[in-house]
Amino acid sequence: DTGVSQNPRHKITKRGQNVTFRCDPISEHNRLYWYRQTLGQGPEFLTYFQNEAQLEKSRLLSDRFSAERPKGSFSTLEIQRTEQGDSAMYLCASSSRGDSYNEQFFGPGTRLTVL
Amino acid sequence: TQLLEQSPQFLSIQEGENLTVYCNSSSVFSSLQWYRQEPGEGPVLLVTVVTGGEVKKLKRLTFQFGDARKDSSLHITAAQPGDTGLYLCAGRGVGAQKLVFGQGTRLTINP
């Protein structure tokens, strides 16, 4: 199965620490998305890449958040100086530019808990 | 800002009953997707609808896209305990790439 993979699956950190998450998309997909999901809510869009270019960022993505996709393959999402309000499930999805429906396939997510 | 309102937010019914989940917006979407999510996992794509009035069936699940492409529904016939989960609708605005999600419907089917 070559679906979207995310690492780590769970991360517990103390307030003020930096964390980094990794996403490996489906191999032939050139679009990659990050979403955040808090308990009892649907996912909210954070940012998206087409190849290595970051084409859209949500206002939810504060200065403490940065995402990269340096070679157009895997992506990392870094949160600096974490706050308790950053606790959430961080989801990565990918899609193919050749797919006119732009169907997005999600990874299993990284659950972040900030103490 | 595009919003998707899903209803009901919670639904608990007995095995064998039928149910419908609604997803409504005042905005037009170029496509709408339904996902199912298990606890601690990412959403799994069930179906994509793109044409106004389109109906798609997936076994006992029937998905419909509204004529004006502003709303959608998911109907489950003869629900089974294995249908238990969080159902999410997600729309893609015209010209957009990101998905806007509803808040989800948590469905519980009791044996």
CSV table of C-alpha atoms in Angstrom, one decimal:
chain,number,residue,atom,x,y,z
A,1,ASP,CA,0.0,0.0,0.0
A,2,THR,CA,1.6,3.3,-1.1
A,3,GLY,CA,-0.8,5.7,0.6
A,4,VAL,CA,0.0,8.9,2.4
A,5,SER,CA,2.3,8.4,5.4
A,6,GLN,CA,2.9,10.7,8.3
A,7,ASN,CA,5.5,10.6,11.1
A,8,PRO,CA,5.4,10.6,14.0
A,9,ARG,CA,1.8,9.4,14.7
A,10,HIS,CA,1.8,10.9,18.2
A,11,LYS,CA,3.9,13.7,19.7
A,12,ILE,CA,3.8,14.9,23.3
A,13,THR,CA,5.7,18.1,24.0
A,14,LYS,CA,6.0,20.8,26.6
A,15,ARG,CA,4.8,24.3,26.0
A,16,GLY,CA,7.5,26.4,24.3
A,17,GLN,CA,9.3,23.5,22.5
A,18,ASN,CA,9.6,23.2,18.8
A,19,VAL,CA,8.1,20.2,16.9
A,20,THR,CA,8.4,19.0,13.3
A,21,PHE,CA,6.1,16.6,11.5
A,22,ARG,CA,6.8,14.8,8.2
A,23,CYS,CA,4.4,13.8,5.4
A,24,ASP,CA,5.2,11.5,2.5
A,25,PRO,CA,2.5,11.8,-0.2
A,26,ILE,CA,1.4,9.2,-2.7
A,27,SER,CA,4.3,8.9,-5.0
A,28,GLU,CA,2.8,10.3,-8.2
A,29,HIS,CA,0.9,13.1,-6.5
A,30,ASN,CA,2.3,16.6,-7.0
A,31,ARG,CA,-0.1,18.4,-4.7
A,32,LEU,CA,0.2,18.2,-0.9
A,33,TYR,CA,-2.0,19.8,1.7
A,34,TRP,CA,-1.8,20.3,5.5
A,35,TYR,CA,-5.0,20.4,7.6
A,36,ARG,CA,-5.5,20.7,11.3
A,37,GLN,CA,-8.4,19.0,13.2
A,38,THR,CA,-9.4,19.7,16.8
A,39,LEU,CA,-11.6,17.5,18.8
A,40,GLY,CA,-15.2,17.4,17.6
A,41,GLN,CA,-14.5,19.5,14.5
A,42,GLY,CA,-13.9,18.9,10.8
A,43,PRO,CA,-10.4,19.5,9.4
A,44,GLU,CA,-9.3,23.1,8.7
A,45,PHE,CA,-7.0,24.0,5.8
A,46,LEU,CA,-3.5,25.2,6.7
A,47,THR,CA,-1.5,25.3,3.5
A,48,TYR,CA,-0.9,23.6,0.2
A,49,PHE,CA,2.0,22.9,-2.2
A,50,GLN,CA,2.1,22.2,-5.9
A,51,ASN,CA,5.5,20.5,-6.4
A,52,GLU,CA,7.9,22.6,-4.2
A,53,ALA,CA,5.9,25.8,-4.4
A,54,GLN,CA,3.7,26.8,-1.5
A,55,LEU,CA,0.7,28.3,-3.3
A,56,GLU,CA,-1.7,29.1,-0.5
A,57,LYS,CA,-1.5,29.6,3.3
A,58,SER,CA,-4.4,30.0,5.7
A,59,ARG,CA,-4.7,32.8,8.2
A,60,LEU,CA,-4.6,30.0,10.8
A,61,LEU,CA,-0.9,29.5,9.9
A,62,SER,CA,0.6,31.9,12.4
A,63,ASP,CA,4.3,33.1,12.3
A,64,ARG,CA,5.2,30.1,14.5
A,65,PHE,CA,4.2,27.7,11.8
A,66,SER,CA,6.3,26.9,8.7
A,67,ALA,CA,5.9,24.3,6.1
A,68,GLU,CA,8.3,23.2,3.4
A,69,ARG,CA,8.4,20.8,0.5
A,70,PRO,CA,12.0,21.3,-0.7
A,71,LYS,CA,12.2,18.7,-3.5
A,72,GLY,CA,8.5,18.4,-4.3
A,73,SER,CA,8.3,15.1,-2.6
A,74,PHE,CA,7.9,14.9,1.2
A,75,SER,CA,6.9,17.9,3.3
A,76,THR,CA,7.6,19.0,6.8
A,77,LEU,CA,5.4,21.2,9.1
A,78,GLU,CA,7.3,22.9,12.0
A,79,ILE,CA,5.7,24.6,14.9
A,80,GLN,CA,7.9,26.8,17.0
A,81,ARG,CA,7.3,27.8,20.6
A,82,THR,CA,4.3,25.4,20.9
A,83,GLU,CA,1.3,26.6,22.9
A,84,GLN,CA,-1.5,24.5,24.4
A,85,GLY,CA,-3.9,25.7,21.8
A,86,ASP,CA,-1.7,23.9,19.1
A,87,SER,CA,-2.9,20.5,20.5
A,88,ALA,CA,-4.7,18.9,17.6
A,89,MET,CA,-4.5,16.3,14.9
A,90,TYR,CA,-2.3,17.4,12.0
A,91,LEU,CA,-3.4,15.8,8.7
A,92,CYS,CA,-1.6,15.6,5.4
A,93,ALA,CA,-3.3,14.9,2.1
A,94,SER,CA,-2.2,14.6,-1.5
A,95,SER,CA,-3.7,14.8,-4.9
A,96,SER,CA,-2.7,14.7,-8.5
A,97,ARG,CA,-2.8,17.7,-10.7
A,98,GLY,CA,-4.0,15.5,-13.5
A,99,ASP,CA,-7.1,14.6,-11.5
A,100,SER,CA,-9.8,17.0,-12.6
A,101,TYR,CA,-11.8,16.2,-9.4
A,102,ASN,CA,-8.8,17.0,-7.3
A,103,GLU,CA,-9.6,14.1,-5.0
A,104,GLN,CA,-7.5,14.4,-1.8
A,105,PHE,CA,-6.3,11.3,0.0
A,106,PHE,CA,-5.4,11.7,3.6
A,107,GLY,CA,-2.7,10.2,5.8
A,108,PRO,CA,-3.3,8.8,9.3
A,109,GLY,CA,-2.4,12.1,10.9
A,110,THR,CA,0.0,13.2,13.7
A,111,ARG,CA,-1.7,13.7,17.1
A,112,LEU,CA,0.1,16.6,18.9
A,113,THR,CA,-0.4,17.1,22.6
A,114,VAL,CA,1.2,20.2,24.2
A,115,LEU,CA,1.5,20.1,28.0
B,1,THR,CA,-15.8,32.6,3.7
B,2,GLN,CA,-17.3,29.3,2.5
B,3,LEU,CA,-19.0,27.3,5.2
B,4,LEU,CA,-20.5,23.8,5.2
B,5,GLU,CA,-23.2,23.0,7.8
B,6,GLN,CA,-23.6,19.4,8.5
B,7,SER,CA,-26.6,17.9,10.3
B,8,PRO,CA,-27.2,16.2,12.5
B,9,GLN,CA,-24.0,16.4,14.4
B,10,PHE,CA,-24.8,13.2,16.4
B,11,LEU,CA,-27.0,10.3,15.4
B,12,SER,CA,-27.6,7.1,17.2
B,13,ILE,CA,-30.0,4.5,15.7
B,14,GLN,CA,-30.7,0.8,15.7
B,15,GLU,CA,-29.3,-1.7,13.3
B,16,GLY,CA,-31.5,-2.0,10.2
B,17,GLU,CA,-32.9,1.6,10.3
B,18,ASN,CA,-32.3,4.1,7.5
B,19,LEU,CA,-30.8,7.5,7.9
B,20,THR,CA,-29.9,10.7,6.1
B,21,VAL,CA,-27.1,13.1,6.8
B,22,TYR,CA,-27.2,16.6,5.3
B,23,CYS,CA,-24.5,19.0,4.2
B,24,ASN,CA,-25.6,22.6,3.3
B,25,SER,CA,-24.0,25.8,2.2
B,26,SER,CA,-24.9,29.1,0.7
B,27,SER,CA,-21.8,28.8,-1.6
B,28,VAL,CA,-21.4,26.9,-4.9
B,29,PHE,CA,-18.9,24.1,-4.9
B,30,SER,CA,-17.1,22.7,-8.0
B,31,SER,CA,-17.1,19.3,-6.3
B,32,LEU,CA,-18.1,17.8,-3.0
B,33,GLN,CA,-16.5,14.8,-1.3
B,34,TRP,CA,-17.7,12.6,1.5
B,35,TYR,CA,-15.2,11.0,3.9
B,36,ARG,CA,-15.5,8.6,6.8
B,37,GLN,CA,-13.1,8.9,9.7
B,38,GLU,CA,-12.3,6.4,12.5
B,39,PRO,CA,-10.9,7.6,15.9
B,40,GLY,CA,-7.2,8.3,15.7
B,41,GLU,CA,-7.1,7.9,11.9
B,42,GLY,CA,-7.3,10.2,8.9
B,43,PRO,CA,-10.4,10.6,6.8
B,44,VAL,CA,-11.0,8.0,4.1
B,45,LEU,CA,-12.6,9.1,0.8
B,46,LEU,CA,-15.9,7.5,0.1
B,47,VAL,CA,-17.1,9.4,-3.0
B,48,THR,CA,-16.8,12.6,-5.0
B,49,VAL,CA,-19.8,14.3,-6.7
B,50,VAL,CA,-19.2,17.0,-9.3
B,51,THR,CA,-22.4,17.5,-11.3
B,52,GLY,CA,-25.6,19.2,-10.0
B,53,GLY,CA,-28.2,16.6,-9.3
B,54,GLU,CA,-25.7,13.8,-9.5
B,55,VAL,CA,-26.5,10.6,-7.5
B,56,LYS,CA,-23.8,8.0,-6.7
B,57,LYS,CA,-24.3,4.7,-4.9
B,58,LEU,CA,-21.8,2.8,-2.9
B,59,LYS,CA,-23.5,-0.4,-1.7
B,60,ARG,CA,-26.0,0.7,0.9
B,61,LEU,CA,-24.8,4.3,0.8
B,62,THR,CA,-26.4,6.8,-1.6
B,63,PHE,CA,-24.9,10.3,-2.2
B,64,GLN,CA,-26.6,13.2,-3.9
B,65,PHE,CA,-25.3,16.6,-5.0
B,66,GLY,CA,-27.9,19.3,-5.0
B,67,ASP,CA,-29.0,20.8,-8.4
B,68,ALA,CA,-27.3,24.1,-7.5
B,69,ARG,CA,-24.2,22.4,-6.2
B,70,LYS,CA,-24.6,24.0,-2.8
B,71,ASP,CA,-25.7,21.0,-0.8
B,72,SER,CA,-25.4,17.3,-0.6
B,73,SER,CA,-26.9,14.3,1.3
B,74,LEU,CA,-25.8,10.9,2.4
B,75,HIS,CA,-28.4,8.2,2.8
B,76,ILE,CA,-27.7,4.9,4.4
B,77,THR,CA,-30.1,2.0,4.0
B,78,ALA,CA,-30.4,-0.7,6.6
B,79,ALA,CA,-27.6,0.6,8.7
B,80,GLN,CA,-25.2,-1.9,10.2
B,81,PRO,CA,-22.9,-1.6,13.3
B,82,GLY,CA,-19.9,-1.4,10.8
B,83,ASP,CA,-21.3,1.9,9.5
B,84,THR,CA,-20.4,3.5,12.9
B,85,GLY,CA,-18.0,6.4,12.5
B,86,LEU,CA,-17.6,10.1,11.8
B,87,TYR,CA,-18.9,11.2,8.4
B,88,LEU,CA,-17.5,14.4,6.9
B,89,CYS,CA,-18.5,16.3,3.9
B,90,ALA,CA,-15.9,18.5,2.2
B,91,GLY,CA,-16.4,21.0,-0.6
B,92,ARG,CA,-14.0,22.5,-3.1
B,93,GLY,CA,-14.9,26.0,-4.1
B,94,VAL,CA,-14.8,27.1,-7.8
B,95,GLY,CA,-11.2,27.7,-8.8
B,96,ALA,CA,-9.9,26.5,-5.4
B,97,GLN,CA,-7.8,23.6,-4.4
B,98,LYS,CA,-8.4,23.4,-0.7
B,99,LEU,CA,-11.3,21.6,0.9
B,100,VAL,CA,-13.8,23.2,3.3
B,101,PHE,CA,-15.1,20.6,5.7
B,102,GLY,CA,-18.3,20.4,7.6
B,103,GLN,CA,-18.1,19.7,11.3
B,104,GLY,CA,-19.0,16.1,10.8
B,105,THR,CA,-21.8,13.7,11.8
B,106,ARG,CA,-20.9,11.1,14.5
B,107,LEU,CA,-23.0,8.1,13.6
B,108,THR,CA,-23.5,5.2,16.0
B,109,ILE,CA,-25.4,2.1,14.9
B,110,ASN,CA,-26.5,-0.1,17.8
B,111,PRO,CA,-26.8,-3.8,17.4
